[in-house]
CSV table of C-alpha atoms in Angstrom, one decimal:
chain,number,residue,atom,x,y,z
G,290,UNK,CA,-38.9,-55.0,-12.9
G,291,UNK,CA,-37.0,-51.6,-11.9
G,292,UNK,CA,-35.9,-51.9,-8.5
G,293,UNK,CA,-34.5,-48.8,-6.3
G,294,UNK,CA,-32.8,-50.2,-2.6
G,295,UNK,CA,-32.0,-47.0,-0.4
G,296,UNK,CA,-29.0,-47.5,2.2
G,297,UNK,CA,-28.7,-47.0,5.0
G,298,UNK,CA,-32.7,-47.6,6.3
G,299,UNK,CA,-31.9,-45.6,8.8
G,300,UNK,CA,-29.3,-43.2,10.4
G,301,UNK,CA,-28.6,-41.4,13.9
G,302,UNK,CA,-27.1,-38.1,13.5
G,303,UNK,CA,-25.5,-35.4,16.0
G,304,UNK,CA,-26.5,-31.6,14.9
G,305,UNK,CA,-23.7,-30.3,12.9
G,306,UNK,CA,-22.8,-33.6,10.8
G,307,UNK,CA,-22.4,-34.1,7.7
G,308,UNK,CA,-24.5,-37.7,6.0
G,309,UNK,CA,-25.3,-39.4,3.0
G,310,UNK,CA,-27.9,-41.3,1.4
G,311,UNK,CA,-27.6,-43.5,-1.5
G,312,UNK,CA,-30.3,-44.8,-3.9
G,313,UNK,CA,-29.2,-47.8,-6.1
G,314,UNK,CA,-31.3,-48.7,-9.1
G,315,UNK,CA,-31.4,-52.1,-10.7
G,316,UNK,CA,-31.9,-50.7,-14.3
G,317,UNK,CA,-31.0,-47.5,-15.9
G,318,UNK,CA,-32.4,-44.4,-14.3
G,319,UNK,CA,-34.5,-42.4,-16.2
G,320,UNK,CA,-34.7,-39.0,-13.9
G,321,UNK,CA,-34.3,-39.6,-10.3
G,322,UNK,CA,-36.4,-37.6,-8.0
G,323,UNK,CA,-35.4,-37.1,-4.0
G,324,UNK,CA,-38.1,-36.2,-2.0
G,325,UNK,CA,-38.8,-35.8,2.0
G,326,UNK,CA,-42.0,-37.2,4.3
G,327,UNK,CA,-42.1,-36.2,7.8
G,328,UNK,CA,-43.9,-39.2,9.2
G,329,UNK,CA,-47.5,-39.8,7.9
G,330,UNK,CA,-47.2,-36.7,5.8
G,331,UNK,CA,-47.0,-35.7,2.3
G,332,UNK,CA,-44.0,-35.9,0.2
G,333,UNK,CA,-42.2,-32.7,-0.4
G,334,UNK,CA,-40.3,-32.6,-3.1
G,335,UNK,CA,-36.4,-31.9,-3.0
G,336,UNK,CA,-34.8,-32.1,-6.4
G,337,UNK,CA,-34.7,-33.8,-10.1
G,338,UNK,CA,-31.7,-34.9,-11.7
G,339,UNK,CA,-32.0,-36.2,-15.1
G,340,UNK,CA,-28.2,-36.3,-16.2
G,341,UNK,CA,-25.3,-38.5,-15.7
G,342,UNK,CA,-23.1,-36.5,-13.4
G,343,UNK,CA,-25.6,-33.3,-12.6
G,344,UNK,CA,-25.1,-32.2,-9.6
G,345,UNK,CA,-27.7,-30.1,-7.5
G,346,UNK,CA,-28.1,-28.0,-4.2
G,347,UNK,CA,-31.1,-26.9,-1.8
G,348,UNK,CA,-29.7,-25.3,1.0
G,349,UNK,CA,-27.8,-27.7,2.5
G,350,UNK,CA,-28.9,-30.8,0.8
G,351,UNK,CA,-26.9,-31.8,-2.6
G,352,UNK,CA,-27.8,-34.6,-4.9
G,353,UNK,CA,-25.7,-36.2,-7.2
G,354,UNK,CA,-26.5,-38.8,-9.9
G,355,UNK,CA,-23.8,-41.5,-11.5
G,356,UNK,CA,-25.2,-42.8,-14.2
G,357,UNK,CA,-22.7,-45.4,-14.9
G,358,UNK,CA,-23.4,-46.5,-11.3
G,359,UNK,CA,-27.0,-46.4,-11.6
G,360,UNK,CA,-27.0,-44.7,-8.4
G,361,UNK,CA,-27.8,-41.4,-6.9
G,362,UNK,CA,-26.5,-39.7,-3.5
G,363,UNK,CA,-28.0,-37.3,-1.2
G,364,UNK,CA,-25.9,-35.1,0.7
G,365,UNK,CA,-26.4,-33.0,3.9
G,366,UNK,CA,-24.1,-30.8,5.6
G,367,UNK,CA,-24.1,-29.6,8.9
G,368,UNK,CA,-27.0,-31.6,9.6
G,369,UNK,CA,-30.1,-29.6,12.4
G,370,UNK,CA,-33.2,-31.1,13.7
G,371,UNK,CA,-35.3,-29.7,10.9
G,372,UNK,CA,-33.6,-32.3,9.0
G,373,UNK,CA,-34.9,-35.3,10.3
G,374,UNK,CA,-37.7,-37.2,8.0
G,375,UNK,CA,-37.8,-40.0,5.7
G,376,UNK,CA,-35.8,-39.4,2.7
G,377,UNK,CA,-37.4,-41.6,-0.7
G,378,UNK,CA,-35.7,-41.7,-4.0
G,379,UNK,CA,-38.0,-42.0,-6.9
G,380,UNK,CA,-37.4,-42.7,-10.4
G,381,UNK,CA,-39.4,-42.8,-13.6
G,382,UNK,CA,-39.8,-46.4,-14.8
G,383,UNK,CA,-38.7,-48.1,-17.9
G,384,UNK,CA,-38.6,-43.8,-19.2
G,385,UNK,CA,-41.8,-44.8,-21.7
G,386,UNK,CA,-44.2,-44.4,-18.6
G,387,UNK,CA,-44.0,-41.4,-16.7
G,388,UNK,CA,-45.1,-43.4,-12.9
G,389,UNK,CA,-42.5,-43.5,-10.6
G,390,UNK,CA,-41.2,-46.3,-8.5
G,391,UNK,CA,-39.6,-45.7,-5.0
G,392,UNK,CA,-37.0,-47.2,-2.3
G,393,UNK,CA,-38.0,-47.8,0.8
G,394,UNK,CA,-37.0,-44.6,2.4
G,395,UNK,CA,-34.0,-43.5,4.9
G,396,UNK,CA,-35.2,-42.4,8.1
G,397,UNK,CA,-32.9,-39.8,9.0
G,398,UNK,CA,-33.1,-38.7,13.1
G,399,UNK,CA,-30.9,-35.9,14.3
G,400,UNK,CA,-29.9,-35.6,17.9
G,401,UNK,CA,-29.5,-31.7,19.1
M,121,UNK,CA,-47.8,-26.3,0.7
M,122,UNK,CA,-47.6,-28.4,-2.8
M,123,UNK,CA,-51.1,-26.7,-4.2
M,124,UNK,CA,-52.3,-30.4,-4.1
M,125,UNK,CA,-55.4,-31.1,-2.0
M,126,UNK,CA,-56.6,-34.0,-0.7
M,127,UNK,CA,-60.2,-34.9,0.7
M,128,UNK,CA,-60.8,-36.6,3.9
M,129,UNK,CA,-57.6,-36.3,5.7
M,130,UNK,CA,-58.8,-39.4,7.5
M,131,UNK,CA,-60.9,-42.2,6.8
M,132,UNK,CA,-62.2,-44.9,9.5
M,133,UNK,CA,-64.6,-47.7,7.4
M,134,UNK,CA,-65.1,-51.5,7.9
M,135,UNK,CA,-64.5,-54.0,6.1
M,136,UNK,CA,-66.7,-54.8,2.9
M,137,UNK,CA,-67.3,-51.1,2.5
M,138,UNK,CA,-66.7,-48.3,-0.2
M,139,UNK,CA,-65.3,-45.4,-0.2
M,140,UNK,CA,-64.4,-42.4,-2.5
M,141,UNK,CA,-61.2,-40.3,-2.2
M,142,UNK,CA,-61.0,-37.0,-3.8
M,143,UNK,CA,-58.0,-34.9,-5.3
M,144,UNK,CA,-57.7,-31.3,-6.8
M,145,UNK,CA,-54.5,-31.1,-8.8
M,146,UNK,CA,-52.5,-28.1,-8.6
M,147,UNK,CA,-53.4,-25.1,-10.9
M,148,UNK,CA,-52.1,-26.1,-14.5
M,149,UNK,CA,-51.4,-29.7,-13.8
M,150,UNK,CA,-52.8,-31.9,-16.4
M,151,UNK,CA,-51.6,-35.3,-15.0
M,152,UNK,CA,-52.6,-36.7,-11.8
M,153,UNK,CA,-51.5,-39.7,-10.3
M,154,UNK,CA,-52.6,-42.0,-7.6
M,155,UNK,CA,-50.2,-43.9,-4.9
M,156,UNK,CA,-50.6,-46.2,-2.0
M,157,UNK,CA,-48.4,-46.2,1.1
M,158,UNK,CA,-48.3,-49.2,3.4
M,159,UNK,CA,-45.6,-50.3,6.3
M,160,UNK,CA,-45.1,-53.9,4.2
M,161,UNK,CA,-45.3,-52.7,0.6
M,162,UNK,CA,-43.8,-49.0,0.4
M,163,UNK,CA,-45.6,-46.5,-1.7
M,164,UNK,CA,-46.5,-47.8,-5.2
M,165,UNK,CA,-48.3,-46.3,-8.0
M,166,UNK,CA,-51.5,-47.2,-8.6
M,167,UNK,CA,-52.8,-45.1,-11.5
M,168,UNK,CA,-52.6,-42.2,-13.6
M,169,UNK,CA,-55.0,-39.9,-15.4
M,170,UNK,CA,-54.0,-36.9,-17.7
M,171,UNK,CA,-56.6,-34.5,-19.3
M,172,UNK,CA,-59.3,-36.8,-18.5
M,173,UNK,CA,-57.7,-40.2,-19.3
M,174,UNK,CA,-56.1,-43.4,-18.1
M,175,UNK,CA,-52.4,-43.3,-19.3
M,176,UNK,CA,-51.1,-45.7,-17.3
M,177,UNK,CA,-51.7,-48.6,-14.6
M,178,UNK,CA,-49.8,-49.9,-11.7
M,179,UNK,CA,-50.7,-52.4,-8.8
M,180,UNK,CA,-54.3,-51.1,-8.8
M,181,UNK,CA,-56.5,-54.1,-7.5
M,182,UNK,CA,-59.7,-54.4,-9.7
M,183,UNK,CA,-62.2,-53.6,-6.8
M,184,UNK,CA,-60.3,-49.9,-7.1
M,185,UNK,CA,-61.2,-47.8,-9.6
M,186,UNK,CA,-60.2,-44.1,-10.3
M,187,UNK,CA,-61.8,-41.1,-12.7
M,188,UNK,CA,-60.2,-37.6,-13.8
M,189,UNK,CA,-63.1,-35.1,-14.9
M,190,UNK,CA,-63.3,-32.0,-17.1
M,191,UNK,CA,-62.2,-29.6,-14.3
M,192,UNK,CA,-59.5,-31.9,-13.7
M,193,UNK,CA,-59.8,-33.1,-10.4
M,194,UNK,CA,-59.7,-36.7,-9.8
M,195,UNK,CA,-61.3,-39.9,-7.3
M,196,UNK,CA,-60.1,-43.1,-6.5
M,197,UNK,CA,-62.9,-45.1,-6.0
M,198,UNK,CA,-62.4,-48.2,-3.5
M,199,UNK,CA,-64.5,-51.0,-2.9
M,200,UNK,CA,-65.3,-54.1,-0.8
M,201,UNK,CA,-62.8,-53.1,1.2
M,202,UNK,CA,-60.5,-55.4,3.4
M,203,UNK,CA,-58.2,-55.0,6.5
M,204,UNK,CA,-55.2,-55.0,4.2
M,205,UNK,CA,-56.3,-51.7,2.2
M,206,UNK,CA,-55.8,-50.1,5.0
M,207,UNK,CA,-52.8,-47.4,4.0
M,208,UNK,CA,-51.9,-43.5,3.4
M,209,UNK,CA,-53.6,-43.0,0.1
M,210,UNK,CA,-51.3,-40.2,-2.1
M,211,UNK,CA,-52.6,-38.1,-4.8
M,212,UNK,CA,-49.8,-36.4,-6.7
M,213,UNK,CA,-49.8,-33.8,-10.0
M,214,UNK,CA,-47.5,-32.5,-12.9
M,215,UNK,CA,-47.7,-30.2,-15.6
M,216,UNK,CA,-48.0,-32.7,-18.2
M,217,UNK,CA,-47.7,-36.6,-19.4
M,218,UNK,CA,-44.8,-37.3,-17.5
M,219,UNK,CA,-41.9,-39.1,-19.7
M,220,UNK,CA,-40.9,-35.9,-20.2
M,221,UNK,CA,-39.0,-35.5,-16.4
M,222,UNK,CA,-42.1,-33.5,-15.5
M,223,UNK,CA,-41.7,-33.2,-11.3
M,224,UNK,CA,-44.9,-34.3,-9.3
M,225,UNK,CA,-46.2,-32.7,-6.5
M,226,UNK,CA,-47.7,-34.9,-3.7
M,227,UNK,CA,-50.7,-33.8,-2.0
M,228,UNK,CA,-51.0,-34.6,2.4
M,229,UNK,CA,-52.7,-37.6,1.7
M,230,UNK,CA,-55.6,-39.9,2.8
M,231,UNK,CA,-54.9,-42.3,6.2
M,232,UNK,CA,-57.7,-44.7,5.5
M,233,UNK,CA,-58.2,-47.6,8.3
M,234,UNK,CA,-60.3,-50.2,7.6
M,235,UNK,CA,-61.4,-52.3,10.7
């Protein structure tokens, strides 16, 4: 079955740095969905990318997708305290049904 | 805000009980899926409904059961519970039968305990 690992599990930031998060799938992606969950919250939905090489940018989040790599990066720049949450990577599985699986989330902290 | 809603914010039960979950899809969304979040396990799908039907099935135990009716607002039914149910139960919705990229929004979720 479609596995997606997220590195790092977690990550210690200063305000004002820049950091990336990488989603690696074990089969081809079909859609790969970043969202955000403060802790014991909702998800909150970031971006979609559904294209080999599409690149896309919320403020100061970007996501990219590498299809060849099967693997999708998140982005933040300048990093502020409003950042900090667990980041999960989803993706649709096996593209004939529409549920998606998840990694097992960053947790991103941010020191001011 | 997703539009998503989610009824009870929190659930405290015991063990061998039942308990009903509700979920109002966002206005328009046809589809609504269920997930379960747990420390050990993540968040995994556990079922999906669109217009009023089961479309798909994922690690849904069979004492859990779900429904989607005609004003499209859905329950997840679980039973005889156990210590181990205990989780943040997810509702989520999209426009349509997703396969077609369709995003879905997560409601704030259910924090069932189960002592």
């Amino acid at each position: 079955s479609q596995e997606l690992e997220q590195s790092p599990q977690s990550l210690i930031v200063q305000e004002g740095k820049n950091l990336t998060i990488n989603c690696t799938s074990s089969k081809t992606l079909y859609g790969l969905y970043w969202y955000k969950q403060k802790y014991g919250e909702g998800l909150i939905f970031l971006m979609m990318l559904q294209k080999g090489g599409e690149e896309k940018s919320h403020e100061k989040i970007t996501a990219k997708l590498d299809e060849k790599k099967q693997q999708s990066s998140l982005h933040i720049t300048a990093s502020q305290p409003s950042h900090a949450g667990i980041y999960l990577c989803g993706a649709e599985r096996g593209g004939s049904q529409g549920n998606l699986i998840f990694g097992k989330g960053t947790k991103l902290s941010v020191k001011p | 805000d997703s539009g998503v809603t989610q009824t009870p914010k929190h659930l405290i039960t015991a063990t061998g009980q039942r308990v009903t979950l509700r979920c109002s899809p966002r206005s328009g969304d046809l589809s609504v899926y269920w997930y379960q979040q747990s420390l050990d396990q993540g968040l995994q799908f556990l079922i999906q409904y669109y217009n009023g039907e089961e479309r798909a099935k994922g690690n849904i135990l069979e004492r859990f059961s779900a429904q989607q009716f005609p004003d499209l607002h859905s329950e997840l039914n679980l039973s005889s519970l156990e210590l181990g149910d205990s989780a943040l139960y997810f509702c989520a919705s999209s426009v349509a039968l997703a396969g077609s990229q369709e995003t879905q929004y997560f409601g704030p979720g259910t924090r069932l305990l189960v002592l």
